[in-house]
Coordinates of N, CA and C in Angstrom, one line a residue:
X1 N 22.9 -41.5 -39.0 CA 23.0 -42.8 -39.5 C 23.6 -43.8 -38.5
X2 N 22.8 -45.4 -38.8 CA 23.5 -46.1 -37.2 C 24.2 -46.8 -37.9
X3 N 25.7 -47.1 -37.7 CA 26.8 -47.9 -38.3 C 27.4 -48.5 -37.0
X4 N 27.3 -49.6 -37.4 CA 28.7 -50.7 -36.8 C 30.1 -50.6 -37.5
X5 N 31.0 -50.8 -36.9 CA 32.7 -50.8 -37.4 C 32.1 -51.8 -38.2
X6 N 32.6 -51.7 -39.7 CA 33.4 -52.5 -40.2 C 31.4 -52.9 -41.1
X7 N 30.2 -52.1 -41.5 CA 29.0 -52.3 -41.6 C 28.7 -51.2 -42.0
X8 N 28.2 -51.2 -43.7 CA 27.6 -50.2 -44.3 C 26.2 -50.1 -44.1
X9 N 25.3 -49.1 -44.2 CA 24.0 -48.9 -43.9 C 22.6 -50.1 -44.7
X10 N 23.6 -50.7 -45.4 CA 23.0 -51.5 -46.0 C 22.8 -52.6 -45.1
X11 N 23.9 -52.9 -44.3 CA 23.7 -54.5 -43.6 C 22.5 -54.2 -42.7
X12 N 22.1 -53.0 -42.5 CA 20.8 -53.3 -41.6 C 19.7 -53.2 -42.3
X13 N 19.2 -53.9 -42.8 CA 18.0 -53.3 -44.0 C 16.5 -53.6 -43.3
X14 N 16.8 -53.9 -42.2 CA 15.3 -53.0 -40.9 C 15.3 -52.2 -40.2
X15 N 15.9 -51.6 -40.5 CA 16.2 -50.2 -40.1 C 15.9 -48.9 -41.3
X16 N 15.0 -47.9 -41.0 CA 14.6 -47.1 -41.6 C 16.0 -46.5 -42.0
X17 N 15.5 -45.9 -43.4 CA 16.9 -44.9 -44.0 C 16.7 -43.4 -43.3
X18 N 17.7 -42.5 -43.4 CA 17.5 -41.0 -42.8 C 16.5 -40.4 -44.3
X19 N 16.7 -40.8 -45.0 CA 16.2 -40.3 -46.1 C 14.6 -41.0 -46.0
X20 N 14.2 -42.2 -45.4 CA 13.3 -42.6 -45.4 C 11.5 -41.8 -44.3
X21 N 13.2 -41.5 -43.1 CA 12.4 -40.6 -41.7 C 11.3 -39.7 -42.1
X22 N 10.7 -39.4 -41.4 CA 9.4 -38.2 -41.7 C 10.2 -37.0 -41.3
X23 N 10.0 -35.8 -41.5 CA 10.9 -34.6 -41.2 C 9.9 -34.1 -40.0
X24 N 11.0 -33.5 -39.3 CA 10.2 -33.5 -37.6 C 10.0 -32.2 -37.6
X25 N 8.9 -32.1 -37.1 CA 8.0 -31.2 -36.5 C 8.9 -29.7 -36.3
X26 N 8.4 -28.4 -36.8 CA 9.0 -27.6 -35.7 C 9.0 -27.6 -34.5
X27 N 9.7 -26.7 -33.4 CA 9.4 -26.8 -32.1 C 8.2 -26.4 -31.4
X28 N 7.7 -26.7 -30.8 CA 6.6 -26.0 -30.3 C 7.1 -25.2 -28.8
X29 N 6.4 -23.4 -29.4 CA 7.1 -23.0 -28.3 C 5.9 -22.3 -27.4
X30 N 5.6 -22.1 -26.0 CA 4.9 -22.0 -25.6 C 4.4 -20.3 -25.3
X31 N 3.3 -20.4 -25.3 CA 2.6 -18.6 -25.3 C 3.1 -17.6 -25.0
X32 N 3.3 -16.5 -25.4 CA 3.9 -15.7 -24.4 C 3.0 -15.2 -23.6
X33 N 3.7 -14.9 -22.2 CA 3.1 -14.5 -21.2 C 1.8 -13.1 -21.3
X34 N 0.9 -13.5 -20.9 CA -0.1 -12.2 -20.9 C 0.7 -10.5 -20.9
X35 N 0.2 -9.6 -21.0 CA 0.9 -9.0 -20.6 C 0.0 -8.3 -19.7
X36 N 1.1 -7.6 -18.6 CA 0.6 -7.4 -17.4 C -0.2 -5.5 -17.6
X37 N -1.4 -5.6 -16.4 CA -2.2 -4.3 -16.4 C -1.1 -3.4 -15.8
X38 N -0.9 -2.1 -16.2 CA -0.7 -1.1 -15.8 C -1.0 -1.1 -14.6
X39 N -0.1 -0.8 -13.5 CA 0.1 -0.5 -12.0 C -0.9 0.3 -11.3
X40 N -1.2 1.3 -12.4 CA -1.9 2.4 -12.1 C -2.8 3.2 -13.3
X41 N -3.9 2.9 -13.3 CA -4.4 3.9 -14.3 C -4.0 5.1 -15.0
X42 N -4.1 5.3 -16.0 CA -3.3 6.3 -16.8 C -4.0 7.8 -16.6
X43 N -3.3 9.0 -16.2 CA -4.0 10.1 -15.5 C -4.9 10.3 -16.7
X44 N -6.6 10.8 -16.6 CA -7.3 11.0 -17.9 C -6.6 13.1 -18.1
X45 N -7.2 13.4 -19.2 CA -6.7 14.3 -19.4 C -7.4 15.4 -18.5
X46 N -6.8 16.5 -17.9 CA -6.6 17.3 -17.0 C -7.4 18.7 -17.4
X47 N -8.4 19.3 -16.7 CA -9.0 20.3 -17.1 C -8.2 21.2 -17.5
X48 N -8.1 22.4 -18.4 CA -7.4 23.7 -18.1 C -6.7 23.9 -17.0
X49 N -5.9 24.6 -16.8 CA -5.0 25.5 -15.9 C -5.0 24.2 -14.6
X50 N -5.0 23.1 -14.8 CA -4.7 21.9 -13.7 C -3.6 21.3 -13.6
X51 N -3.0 21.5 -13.1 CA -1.4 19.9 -13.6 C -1.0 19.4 -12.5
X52 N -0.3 18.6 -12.4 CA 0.0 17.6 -11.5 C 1.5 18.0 -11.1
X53 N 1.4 17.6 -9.6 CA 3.1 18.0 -9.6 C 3.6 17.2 -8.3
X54 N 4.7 17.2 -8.4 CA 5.7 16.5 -7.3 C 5.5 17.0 -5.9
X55 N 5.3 16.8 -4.8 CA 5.2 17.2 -3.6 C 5.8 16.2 -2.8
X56 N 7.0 16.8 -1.8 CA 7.5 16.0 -0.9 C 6.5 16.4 0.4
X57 N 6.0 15.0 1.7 CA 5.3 15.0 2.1 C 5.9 14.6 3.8
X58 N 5.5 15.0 4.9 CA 5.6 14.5 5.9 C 4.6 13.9 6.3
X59 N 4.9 12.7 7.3 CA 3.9 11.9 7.6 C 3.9 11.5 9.2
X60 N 3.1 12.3 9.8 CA 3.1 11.9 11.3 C 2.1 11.0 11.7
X61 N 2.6 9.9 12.5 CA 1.5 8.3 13.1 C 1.7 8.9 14.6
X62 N 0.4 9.2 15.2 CA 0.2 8.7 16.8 C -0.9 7.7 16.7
X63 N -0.4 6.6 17.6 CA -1.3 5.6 18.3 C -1.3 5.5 19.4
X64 N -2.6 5.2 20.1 CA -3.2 5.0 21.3 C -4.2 4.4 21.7
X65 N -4.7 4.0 22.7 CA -5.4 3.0 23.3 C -6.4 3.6 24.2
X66 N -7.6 3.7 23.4 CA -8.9 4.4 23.7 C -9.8 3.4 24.7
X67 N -10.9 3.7 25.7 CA -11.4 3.0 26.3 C -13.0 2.5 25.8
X68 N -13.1 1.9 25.7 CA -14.7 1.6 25.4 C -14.9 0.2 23.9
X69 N -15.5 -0.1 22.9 CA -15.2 -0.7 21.9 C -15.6 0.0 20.8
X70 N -15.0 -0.8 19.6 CA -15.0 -0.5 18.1 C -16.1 0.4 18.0
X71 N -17.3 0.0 17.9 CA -18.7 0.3 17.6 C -19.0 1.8 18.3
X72 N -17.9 1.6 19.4 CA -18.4 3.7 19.6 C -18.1 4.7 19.0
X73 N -16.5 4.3 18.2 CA -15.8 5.1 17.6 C -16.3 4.7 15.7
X74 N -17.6 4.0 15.6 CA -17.6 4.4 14.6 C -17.8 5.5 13.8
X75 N -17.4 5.8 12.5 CA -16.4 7.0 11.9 C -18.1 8.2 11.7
X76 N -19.6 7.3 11.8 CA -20.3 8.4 11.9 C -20.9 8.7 13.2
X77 N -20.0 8.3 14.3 CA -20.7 8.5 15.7 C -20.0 9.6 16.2
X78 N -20.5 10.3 17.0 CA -20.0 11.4 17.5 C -18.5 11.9 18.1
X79 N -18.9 10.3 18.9 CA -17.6 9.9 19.4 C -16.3 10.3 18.8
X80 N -16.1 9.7 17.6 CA -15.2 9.3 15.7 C -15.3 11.2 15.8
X81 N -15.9 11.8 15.7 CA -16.4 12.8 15.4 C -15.1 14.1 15.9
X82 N -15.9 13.6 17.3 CA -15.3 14.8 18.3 C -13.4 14.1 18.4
X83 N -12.9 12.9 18.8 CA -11.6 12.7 18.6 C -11.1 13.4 17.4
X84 N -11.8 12.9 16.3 CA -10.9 13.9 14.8 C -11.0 15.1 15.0
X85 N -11.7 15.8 16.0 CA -11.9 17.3 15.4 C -10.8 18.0 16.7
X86 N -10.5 17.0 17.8 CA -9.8 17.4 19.0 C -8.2 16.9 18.2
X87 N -8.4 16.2 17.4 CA -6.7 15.9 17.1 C -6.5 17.0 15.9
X88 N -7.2 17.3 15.1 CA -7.0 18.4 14.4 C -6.6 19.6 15.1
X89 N -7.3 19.9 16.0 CA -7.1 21.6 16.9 C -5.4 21.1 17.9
X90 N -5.4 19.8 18.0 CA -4.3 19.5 19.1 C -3.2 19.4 18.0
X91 N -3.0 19.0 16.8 CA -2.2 18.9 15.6 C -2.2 20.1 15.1
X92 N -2.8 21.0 14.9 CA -3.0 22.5 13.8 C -3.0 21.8 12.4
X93 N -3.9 20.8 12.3 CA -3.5 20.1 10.9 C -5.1 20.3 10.2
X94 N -4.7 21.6 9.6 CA -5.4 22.2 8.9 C -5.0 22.5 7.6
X95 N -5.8 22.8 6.4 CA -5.4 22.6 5.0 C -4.0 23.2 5.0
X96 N -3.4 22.9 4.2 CA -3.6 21.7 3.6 C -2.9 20.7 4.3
X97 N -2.8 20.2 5.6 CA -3.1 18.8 6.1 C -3.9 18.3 6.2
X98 N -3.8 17.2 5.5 CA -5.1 15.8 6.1 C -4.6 15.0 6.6
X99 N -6.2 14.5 7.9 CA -5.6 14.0 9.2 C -7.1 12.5 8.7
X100 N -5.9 11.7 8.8 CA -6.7 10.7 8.8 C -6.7 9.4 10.1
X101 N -8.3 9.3 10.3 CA -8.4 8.3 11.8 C -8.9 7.2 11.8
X102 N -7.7 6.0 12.2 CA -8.6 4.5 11.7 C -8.9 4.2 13.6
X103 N -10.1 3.3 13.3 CA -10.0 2.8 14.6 C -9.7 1.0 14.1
X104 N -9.3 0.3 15.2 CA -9.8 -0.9 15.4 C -9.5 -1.7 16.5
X105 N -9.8 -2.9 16.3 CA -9.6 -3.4 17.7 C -8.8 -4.0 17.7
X106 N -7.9 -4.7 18.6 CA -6.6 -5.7 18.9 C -6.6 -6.0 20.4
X107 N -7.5 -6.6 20.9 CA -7.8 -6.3 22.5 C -8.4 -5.4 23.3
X108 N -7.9 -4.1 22.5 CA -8.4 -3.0 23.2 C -8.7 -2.1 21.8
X109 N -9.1 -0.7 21.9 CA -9.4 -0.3 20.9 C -8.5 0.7 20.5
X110 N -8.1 0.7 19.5 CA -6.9 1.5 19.1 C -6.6 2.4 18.2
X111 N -6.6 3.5 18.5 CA -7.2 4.5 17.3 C -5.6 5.0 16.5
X112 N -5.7 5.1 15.6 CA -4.1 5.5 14.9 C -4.9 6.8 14.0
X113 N -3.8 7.5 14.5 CA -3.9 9.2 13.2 C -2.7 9.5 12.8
X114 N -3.5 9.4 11.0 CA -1.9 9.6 10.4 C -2.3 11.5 9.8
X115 N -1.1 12.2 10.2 CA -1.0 13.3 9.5 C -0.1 13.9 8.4
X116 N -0.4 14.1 7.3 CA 0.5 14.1 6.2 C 0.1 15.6 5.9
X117 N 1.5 16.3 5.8 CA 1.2 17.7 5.2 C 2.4 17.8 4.4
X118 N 2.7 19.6 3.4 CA 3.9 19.1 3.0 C 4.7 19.6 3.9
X119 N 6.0 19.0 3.3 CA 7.2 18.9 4.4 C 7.6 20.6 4.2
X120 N 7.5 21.3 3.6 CA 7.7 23.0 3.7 C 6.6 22.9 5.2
X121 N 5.7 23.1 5.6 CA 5.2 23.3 6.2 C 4.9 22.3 7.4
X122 N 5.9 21.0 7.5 CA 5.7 20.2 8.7 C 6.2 21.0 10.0
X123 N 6.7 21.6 10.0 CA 7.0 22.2 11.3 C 6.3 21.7 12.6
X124 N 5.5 23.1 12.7 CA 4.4 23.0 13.6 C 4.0 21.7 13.6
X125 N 3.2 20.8 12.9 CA 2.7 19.5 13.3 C 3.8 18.6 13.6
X126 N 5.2 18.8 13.4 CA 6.5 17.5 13.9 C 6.6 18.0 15.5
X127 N 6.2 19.8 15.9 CA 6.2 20.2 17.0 C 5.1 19.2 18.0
X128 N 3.6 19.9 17.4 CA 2.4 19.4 18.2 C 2.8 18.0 18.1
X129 N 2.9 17.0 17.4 CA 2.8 15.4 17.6 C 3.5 15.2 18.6
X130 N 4.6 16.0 18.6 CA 5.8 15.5 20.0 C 5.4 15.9 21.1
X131 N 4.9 17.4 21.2 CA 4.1 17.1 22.3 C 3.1 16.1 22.9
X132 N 1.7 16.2 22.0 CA 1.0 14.5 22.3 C 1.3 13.4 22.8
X133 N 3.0 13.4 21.9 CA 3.1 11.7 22.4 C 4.1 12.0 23.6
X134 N 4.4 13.2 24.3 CA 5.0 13.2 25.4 C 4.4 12.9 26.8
X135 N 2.6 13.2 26.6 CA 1.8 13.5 27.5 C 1.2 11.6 28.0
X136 N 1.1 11.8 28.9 CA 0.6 10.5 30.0 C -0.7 10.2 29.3
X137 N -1.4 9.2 29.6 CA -2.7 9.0 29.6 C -3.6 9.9 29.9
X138 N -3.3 10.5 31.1 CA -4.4 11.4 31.8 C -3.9 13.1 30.9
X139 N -2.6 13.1 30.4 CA -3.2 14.4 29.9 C -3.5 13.8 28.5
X140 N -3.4 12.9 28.1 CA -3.6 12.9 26.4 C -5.3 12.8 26.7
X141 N -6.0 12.2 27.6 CA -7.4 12.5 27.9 C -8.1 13.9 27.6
X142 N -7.4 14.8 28.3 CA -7.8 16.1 28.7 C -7.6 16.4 27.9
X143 N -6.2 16.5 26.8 CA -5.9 16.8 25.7 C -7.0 17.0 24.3
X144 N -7.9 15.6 24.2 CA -8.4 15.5 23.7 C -9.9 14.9 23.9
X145 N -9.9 15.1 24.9 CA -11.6 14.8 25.4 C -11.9 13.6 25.2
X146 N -11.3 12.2 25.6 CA -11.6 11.4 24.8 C -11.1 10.1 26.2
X147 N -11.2 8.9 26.5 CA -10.7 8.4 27.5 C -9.5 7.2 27.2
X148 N -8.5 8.2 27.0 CA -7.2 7.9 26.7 C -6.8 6.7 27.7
X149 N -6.4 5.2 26.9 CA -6.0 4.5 28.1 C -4.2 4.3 28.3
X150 N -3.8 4.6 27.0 CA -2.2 4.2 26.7 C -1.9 4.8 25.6

């Protein structure tokens, strides 16, 4: 109600009454947010005698700096071929290790191998990597038949 000191609601009589007002609107409240996709697909159900389980994993990264470009080491050229099959026998990363080899370029051509096996059995490959990455250019060459520049 609007009052002045000393002024009952009457002395304004152009002024709407509260009783006169329209009754206001609820609030309007805004959508709720979508809800979001699952992170990851939900495992479908699992054949017989299959289940899924926890495995702690080691992960070994060498990189180095191969001579030639991209296009020779692509992954169905011989090239791609014979490096993965020399870093496997130089690694012993054999089942169940998988040895995976990206190439690409950054100036020069750069091949990275990551080896992940489980950690019961990282041994040997935390051994072999340290070797590799101890070796010079010219033996990581010989190492691996391949023309190692860095």
């Amino acid at each position: 109600r609007l009052h002045a000191e000393g002024a009952s609601p009457q002395s304004f009589p152009n002024l709407p009454q509260p009783s006169m007002l329209p009754p206001l609107p609820p609030p309007v409240l805004p959508p709720p947010p979508p809800s979001l996709p699952p992170l990851f697909p939900p495992f479908s159900l699992l054949p017989a005698g299959v289940s899924v389980v926890d495995v702690s994993l080691t992960v070994v990264k060498l990189a180095f700096t191969v001579s030639g470009n991209v296009d020779d080491y692509a992954p169905d050229s011989q090239a791609y071929t014979n490096l993965k099959n020399r870093l496997r026998e130089s690694l012993h990363c054999y089942d169940p290790c998988h040895l995976m080899l990206t190439i690409e370029a950054a100036g020069s051509v750069i091949a990275t191998a990551k080896a992940t096996v489980p950690t019961e059995s990282a041994a040997v490959l935390i051994e072999r990597s340290s070797h590799l990455a101890s070796q010079n250019a010219t033996e990581l060459s010989t190492a691996l038949n391949a023309p190692v520049e860095s």
